[in-house]
mmCIF file of C-alpha atoms and ligand atoms in Angstrom:
data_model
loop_
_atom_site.group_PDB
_atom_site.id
_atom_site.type_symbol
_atom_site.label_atom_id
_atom_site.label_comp_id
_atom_site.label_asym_id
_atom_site.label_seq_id
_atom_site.Cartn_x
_atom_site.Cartn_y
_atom_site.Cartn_z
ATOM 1 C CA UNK A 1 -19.520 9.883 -6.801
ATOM 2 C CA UNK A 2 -20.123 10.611 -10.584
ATOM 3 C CA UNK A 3 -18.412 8.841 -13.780
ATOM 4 C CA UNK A 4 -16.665 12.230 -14.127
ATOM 5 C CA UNK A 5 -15.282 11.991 -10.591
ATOM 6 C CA UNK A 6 -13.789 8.643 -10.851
ATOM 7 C CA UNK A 7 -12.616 8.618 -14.838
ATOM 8 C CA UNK A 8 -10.865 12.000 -13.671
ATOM 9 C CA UNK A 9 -10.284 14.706 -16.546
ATOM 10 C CA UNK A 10 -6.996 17.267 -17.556
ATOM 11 C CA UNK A 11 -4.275 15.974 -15.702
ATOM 12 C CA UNK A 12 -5.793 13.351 -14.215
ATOM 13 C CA UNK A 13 -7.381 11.651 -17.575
ATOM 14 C CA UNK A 14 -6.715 8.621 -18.766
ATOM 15 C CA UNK A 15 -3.654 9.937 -21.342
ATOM 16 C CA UNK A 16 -1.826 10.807 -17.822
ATOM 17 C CA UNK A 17 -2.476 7.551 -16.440
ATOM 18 C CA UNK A 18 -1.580 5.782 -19.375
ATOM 19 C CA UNK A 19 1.404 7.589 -18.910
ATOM 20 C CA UNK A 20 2.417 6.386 -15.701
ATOM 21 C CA UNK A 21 1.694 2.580 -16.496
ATOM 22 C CA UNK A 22 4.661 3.230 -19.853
ATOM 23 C CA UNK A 23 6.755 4.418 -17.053
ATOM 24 C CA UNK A 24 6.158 1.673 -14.480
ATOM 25 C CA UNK A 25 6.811 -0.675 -17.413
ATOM 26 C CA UNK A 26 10.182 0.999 -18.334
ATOM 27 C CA UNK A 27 11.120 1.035 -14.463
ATOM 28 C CA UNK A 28 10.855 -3.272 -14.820
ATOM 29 C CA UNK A 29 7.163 -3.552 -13.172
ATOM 30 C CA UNK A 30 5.782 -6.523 -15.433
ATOM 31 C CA UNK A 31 2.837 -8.173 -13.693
ATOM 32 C CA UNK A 32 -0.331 -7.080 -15.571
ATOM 33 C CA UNK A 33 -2.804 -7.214 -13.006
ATOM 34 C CA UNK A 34 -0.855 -4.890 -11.239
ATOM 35 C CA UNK A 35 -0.571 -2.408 -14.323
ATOM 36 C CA UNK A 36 -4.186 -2.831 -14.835
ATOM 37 C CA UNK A 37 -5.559 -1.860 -11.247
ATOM 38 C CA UNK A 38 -2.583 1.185 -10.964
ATOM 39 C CA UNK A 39 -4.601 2.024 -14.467
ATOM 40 C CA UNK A 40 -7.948 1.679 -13.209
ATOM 41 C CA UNK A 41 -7.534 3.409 -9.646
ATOM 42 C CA UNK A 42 -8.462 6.778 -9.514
ATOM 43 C CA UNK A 43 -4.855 8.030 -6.834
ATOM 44 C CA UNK A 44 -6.507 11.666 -7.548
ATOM 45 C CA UNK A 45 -9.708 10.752 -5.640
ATOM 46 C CA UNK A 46 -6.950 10.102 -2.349
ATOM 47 C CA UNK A 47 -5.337 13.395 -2.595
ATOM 48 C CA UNK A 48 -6.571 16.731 -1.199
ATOM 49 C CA UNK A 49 -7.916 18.772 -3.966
ATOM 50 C CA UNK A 50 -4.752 21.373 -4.469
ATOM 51 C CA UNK A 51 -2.584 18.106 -5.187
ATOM 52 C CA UNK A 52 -5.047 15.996 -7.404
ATOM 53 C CA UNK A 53 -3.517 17.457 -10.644
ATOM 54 C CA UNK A 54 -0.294 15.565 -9.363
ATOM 55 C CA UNK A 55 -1.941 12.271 -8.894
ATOM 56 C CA UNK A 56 -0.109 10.181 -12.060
ATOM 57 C CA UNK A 57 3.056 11.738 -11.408
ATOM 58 C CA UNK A 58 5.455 8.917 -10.129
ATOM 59 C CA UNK A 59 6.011 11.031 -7.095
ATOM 60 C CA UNK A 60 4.884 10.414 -3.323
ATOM 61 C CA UNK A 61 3.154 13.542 -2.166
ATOM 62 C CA UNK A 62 2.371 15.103 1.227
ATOM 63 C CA UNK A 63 -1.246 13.514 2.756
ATOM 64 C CA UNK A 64 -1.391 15.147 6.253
ATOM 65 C CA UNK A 65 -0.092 14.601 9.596
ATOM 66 C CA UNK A 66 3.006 14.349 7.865
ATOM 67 C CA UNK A 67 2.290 11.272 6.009
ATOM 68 C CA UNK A 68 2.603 10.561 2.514
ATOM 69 C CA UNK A 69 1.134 9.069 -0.649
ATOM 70 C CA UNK A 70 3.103 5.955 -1.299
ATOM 71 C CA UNK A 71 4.798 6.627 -4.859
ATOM 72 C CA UNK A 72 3.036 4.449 -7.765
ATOM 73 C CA UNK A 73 6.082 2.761 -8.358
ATOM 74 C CA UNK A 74 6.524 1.953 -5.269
ATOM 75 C CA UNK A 75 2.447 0.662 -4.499
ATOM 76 C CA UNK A 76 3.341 -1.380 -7.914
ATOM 77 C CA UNK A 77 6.770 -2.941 -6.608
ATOM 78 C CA UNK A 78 5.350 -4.042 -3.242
ATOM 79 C CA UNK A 79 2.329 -5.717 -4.454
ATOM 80 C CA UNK A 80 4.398 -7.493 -7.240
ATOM 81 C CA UNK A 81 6.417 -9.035 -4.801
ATOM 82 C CA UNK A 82 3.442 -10.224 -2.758
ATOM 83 C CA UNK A 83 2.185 -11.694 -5.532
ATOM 84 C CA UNK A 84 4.536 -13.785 -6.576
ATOM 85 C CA UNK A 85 3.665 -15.963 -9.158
ATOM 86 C CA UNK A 86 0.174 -15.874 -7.672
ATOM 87 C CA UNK A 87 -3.206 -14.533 -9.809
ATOM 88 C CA UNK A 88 -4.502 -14.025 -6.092
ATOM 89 C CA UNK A 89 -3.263 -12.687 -2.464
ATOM 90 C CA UNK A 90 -6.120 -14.850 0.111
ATOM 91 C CA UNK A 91 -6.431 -12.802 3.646
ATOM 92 C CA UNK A 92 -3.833 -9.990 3.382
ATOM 93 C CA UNK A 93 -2.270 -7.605 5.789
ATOM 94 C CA UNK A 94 -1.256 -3.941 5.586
ATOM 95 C CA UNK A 95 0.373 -1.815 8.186
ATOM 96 C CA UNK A 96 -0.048 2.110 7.464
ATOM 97 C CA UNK A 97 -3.201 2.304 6.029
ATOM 98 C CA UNK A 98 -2.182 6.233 4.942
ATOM 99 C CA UNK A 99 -4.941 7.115 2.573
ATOM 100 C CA UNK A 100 -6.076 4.059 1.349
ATOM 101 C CA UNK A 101 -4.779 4.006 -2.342
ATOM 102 C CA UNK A 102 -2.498 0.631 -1.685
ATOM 103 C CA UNK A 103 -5.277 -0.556 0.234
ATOM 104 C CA UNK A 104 -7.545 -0.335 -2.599
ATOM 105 C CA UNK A 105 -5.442 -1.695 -4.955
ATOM 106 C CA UNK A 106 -4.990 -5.036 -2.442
ATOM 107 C CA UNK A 107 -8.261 -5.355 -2.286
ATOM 108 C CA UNK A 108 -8.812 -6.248 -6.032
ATOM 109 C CA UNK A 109 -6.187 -8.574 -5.560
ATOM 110 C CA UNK A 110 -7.077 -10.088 -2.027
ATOM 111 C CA UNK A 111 -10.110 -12.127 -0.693
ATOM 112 C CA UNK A 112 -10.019 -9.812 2.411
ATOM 113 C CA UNK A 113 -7.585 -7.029 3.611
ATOM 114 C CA UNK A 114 -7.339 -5.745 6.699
ATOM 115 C CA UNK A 115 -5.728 -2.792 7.337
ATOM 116 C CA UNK A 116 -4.061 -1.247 10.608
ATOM 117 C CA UNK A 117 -3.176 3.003 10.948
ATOM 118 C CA UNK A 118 -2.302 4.745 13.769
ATOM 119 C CA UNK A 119 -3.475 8.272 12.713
ATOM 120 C CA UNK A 120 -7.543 7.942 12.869
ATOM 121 C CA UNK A 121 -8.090 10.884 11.233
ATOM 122 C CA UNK A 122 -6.023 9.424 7.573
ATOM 123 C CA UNK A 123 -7.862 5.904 8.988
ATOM 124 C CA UNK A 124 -11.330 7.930 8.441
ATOM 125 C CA UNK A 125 -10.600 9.897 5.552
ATOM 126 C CA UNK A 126 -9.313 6.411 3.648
ATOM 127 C CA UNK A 127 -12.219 4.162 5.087
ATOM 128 C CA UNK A 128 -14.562 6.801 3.095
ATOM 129 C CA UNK A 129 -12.885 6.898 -0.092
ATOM 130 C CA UNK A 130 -12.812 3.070 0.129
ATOM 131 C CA UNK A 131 -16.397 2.800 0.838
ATOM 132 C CA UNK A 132 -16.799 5.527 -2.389
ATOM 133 C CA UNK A 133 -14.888 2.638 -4.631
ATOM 134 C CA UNK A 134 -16.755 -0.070 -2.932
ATOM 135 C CA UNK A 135 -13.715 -1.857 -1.598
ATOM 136 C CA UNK A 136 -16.095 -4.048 0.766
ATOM 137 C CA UNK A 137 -13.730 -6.900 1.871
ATOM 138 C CA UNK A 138 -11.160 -4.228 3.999
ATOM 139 C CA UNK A 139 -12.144 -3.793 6.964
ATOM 140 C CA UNK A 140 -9.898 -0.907 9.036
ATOM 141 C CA UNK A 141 -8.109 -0.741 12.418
ATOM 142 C CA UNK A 142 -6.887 2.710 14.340
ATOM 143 C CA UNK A 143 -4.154 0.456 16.104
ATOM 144 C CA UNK A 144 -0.306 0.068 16.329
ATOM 145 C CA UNK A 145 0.915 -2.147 13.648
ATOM 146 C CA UNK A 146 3.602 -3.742 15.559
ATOM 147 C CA UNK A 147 0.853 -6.300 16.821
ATOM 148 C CA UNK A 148 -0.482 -6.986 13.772
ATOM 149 C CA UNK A 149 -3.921 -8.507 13.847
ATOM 150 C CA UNK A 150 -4.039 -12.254 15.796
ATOM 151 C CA UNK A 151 -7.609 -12.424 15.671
ATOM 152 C CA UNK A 152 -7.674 -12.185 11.829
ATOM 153 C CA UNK A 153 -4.559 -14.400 11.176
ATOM 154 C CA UNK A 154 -2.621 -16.315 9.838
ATOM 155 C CA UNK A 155 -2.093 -14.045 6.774
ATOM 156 C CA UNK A 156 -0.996 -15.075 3.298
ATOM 157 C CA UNK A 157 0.719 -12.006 2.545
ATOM 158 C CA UNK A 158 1.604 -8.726 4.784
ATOM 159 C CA UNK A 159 2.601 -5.289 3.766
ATOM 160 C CA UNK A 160 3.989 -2.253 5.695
ATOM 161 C CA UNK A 161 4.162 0.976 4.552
ATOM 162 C CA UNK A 162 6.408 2.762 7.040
ATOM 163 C CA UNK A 163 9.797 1.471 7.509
ATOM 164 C CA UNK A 164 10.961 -0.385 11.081
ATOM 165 C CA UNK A 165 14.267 -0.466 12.305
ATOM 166 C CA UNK A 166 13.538 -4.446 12.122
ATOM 167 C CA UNK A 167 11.016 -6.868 10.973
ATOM 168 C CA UNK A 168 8.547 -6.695 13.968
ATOM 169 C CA UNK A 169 8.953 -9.631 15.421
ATOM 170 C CA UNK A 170 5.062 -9.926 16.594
ATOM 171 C CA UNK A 171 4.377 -10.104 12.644
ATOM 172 C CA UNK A 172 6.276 -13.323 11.995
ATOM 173 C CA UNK A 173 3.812 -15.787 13.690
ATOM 174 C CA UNK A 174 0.856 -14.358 11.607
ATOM 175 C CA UNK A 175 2.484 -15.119 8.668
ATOM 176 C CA UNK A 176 0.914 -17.884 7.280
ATOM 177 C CA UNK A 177 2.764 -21.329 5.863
ATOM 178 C CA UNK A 178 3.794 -20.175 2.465
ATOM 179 C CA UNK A 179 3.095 -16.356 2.936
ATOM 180 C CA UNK A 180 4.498 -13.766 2.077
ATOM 181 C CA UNK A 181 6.157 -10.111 3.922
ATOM 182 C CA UNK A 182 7.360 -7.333 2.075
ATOM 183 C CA UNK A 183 7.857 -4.324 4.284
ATOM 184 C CA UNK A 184 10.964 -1.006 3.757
ATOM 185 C CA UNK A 185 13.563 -2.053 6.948
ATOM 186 C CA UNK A 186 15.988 0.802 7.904
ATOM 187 C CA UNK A 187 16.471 4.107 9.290
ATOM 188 C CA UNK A 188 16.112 7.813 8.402
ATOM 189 C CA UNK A 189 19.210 7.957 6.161
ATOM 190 C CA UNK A 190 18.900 4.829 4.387
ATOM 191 C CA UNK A 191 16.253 1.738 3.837
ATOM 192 C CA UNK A 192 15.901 -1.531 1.923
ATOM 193 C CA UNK A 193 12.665 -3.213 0.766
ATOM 194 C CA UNK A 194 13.011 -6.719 2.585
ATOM 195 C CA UNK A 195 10.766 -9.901 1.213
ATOM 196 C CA UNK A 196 10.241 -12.349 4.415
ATOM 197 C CA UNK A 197 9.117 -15.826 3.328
ATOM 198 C CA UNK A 198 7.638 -18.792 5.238
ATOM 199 C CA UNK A 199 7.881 -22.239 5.235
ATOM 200 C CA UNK A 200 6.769 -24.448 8.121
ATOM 201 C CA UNK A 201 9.138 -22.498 10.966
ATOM 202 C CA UNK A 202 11.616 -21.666 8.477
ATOM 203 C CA UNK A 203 11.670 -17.727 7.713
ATOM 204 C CA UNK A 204 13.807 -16.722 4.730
ATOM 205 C CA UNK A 205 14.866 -12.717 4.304
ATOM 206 C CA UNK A 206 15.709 -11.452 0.694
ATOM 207 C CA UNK A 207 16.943 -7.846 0.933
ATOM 208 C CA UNK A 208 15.443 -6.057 -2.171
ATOM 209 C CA UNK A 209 16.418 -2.362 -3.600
ATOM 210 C CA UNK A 210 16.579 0.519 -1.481
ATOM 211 C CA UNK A 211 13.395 2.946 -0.683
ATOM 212 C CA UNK A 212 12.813 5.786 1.029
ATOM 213 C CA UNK A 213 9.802 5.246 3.777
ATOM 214 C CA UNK A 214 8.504 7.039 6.675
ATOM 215 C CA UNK A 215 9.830 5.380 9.446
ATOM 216 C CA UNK A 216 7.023 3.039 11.700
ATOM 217 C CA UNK A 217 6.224 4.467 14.528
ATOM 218 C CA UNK A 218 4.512 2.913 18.133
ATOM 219 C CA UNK A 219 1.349 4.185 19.837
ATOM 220 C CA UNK A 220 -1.780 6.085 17.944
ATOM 221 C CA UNK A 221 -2.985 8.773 17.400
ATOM 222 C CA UNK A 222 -6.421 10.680 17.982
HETATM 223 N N1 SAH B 301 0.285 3.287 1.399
HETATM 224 C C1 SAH B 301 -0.028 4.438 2.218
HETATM 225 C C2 SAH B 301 1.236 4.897 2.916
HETATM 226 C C3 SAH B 301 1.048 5.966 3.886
HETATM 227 S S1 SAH B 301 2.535 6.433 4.709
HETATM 228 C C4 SAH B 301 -0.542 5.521 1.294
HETATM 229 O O1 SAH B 301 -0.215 5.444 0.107
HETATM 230 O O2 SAH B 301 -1.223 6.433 1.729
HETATM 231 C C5 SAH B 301 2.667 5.196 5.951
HETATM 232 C C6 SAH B 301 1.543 5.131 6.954
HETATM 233 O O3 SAH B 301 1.950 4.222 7.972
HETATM 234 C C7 SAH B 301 1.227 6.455 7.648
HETATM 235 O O4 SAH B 301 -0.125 6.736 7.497
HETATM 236 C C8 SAH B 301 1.585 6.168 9.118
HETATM 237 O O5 SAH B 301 0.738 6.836 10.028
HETATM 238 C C9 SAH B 301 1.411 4.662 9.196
HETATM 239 N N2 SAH B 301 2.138 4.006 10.293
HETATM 240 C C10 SAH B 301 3.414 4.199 10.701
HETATM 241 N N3 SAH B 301 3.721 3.382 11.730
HETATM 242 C C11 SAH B 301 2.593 2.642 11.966
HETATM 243 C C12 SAH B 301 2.258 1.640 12.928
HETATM 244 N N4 SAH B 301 3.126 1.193 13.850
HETATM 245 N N5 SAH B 301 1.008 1.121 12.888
HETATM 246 C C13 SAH B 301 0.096 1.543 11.975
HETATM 247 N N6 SAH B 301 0.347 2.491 11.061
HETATM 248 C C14 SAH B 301 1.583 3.044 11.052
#
């Protein structure tokens, strides 16, 4: 992949993307790592061609299998509130894996992500564009979410990217002491972003804004 590629050019230059990061201040997101890697992360380079020109609009758009492209605001919200007050995420988890853009932006932020998605063919498609940004501490499982990952466990943070009806309950005990889940809860007509926290056996729920996710669905797909 050339400079050209990545940098992006036209609408997807670095005046648009400077663009974006005014508006994601305006809209209250304040941690600057977080500005800084929405900056530096080429979204074009996860959209099909006809869309790229769209990339730094604060907009989720359509990815296939009728997924879509978290919105930057969004991406920038949820991995504010994993943070925390931290510089640094540990072992992360994402459900929804989609086309890879939140995953990439974890990963600068994370010793290790690992990421579950139930479509394999967006699972593919992301796991090359990851490899193309030389994201090497994901690693990428075509799986149901629900479960989680036990074998790579307990995680310090966890993020989902489709929205259940309820915190999956087989998430909870992966959570690691002091961790951190931020996932959308709700249905088709409306959803809140919910931050789970634990502490020893204690969980905590804070319900956040409301978001509009697709919804988390069981099983896979081939
Ligand atoms: N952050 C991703 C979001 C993609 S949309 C991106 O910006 O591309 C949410 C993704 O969650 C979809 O790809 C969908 O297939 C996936 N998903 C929904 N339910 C899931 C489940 N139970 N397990 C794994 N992935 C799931």
């Amino acid at each position: 992949m050339n400079k050209i590629a990545i940098e992006g050019i036209g609408m997807t230059s670095r005046r648009t993307r400077e663009r974006l990061i005014e508006r994601l201040m305006e809209q209250g997101i304040s941690n600057y790592q977080v500005l800084e890697l929405i900056r530096s992360t080429p979204r074009h380079m996860f959209l099909d061609e006809a869309l790229s020109h769209r990339a730094y609009e604060d907009v989720a758009l359509p990815i296939g299998y009728n997924q879509t492209i978290s919105q930057p605001y969004i991406v920038a919200r949820m991995t504010e509130i994993l943070m925390g007050g931290a510089k640094k995420l540990g072992n992360v988890l994402e459900i929804g894996t989609g086309c890879g853009y939140q995953t990439a932006i974890l990963s600068r932020l994370s010793d290790q992500v690992l990421s579950v998605e139930r479509i394999r063919p967006l699972q593919e498609k992301a796991r090359k564009r990851l490899s193309t940004l030389k994201c090497y501490n994901v690693q990428l499982r075509h799986a149901d979410g629900g479960f989680g990952w036990p074998a790579k466990g307990p995680f310090d943070a966890i993020l989902s990217a489709a929205a259940p009806r309820e915190v999956p309950s087989e998430l909870l005990p992966q959570l690691a002491d002091g961790g951190r889940l931020v996932t959308p809860i709700g249905d088709e007509r409306k959803q809140h972003l919910v931050l789970v926290t634990r502490e020893g056996d204690e969980y905590t729920e804070q319900v956040l804004e409301q978001v509009n996710f697709v919804p988390f669905l069981s099983g896979t797909v081939r």
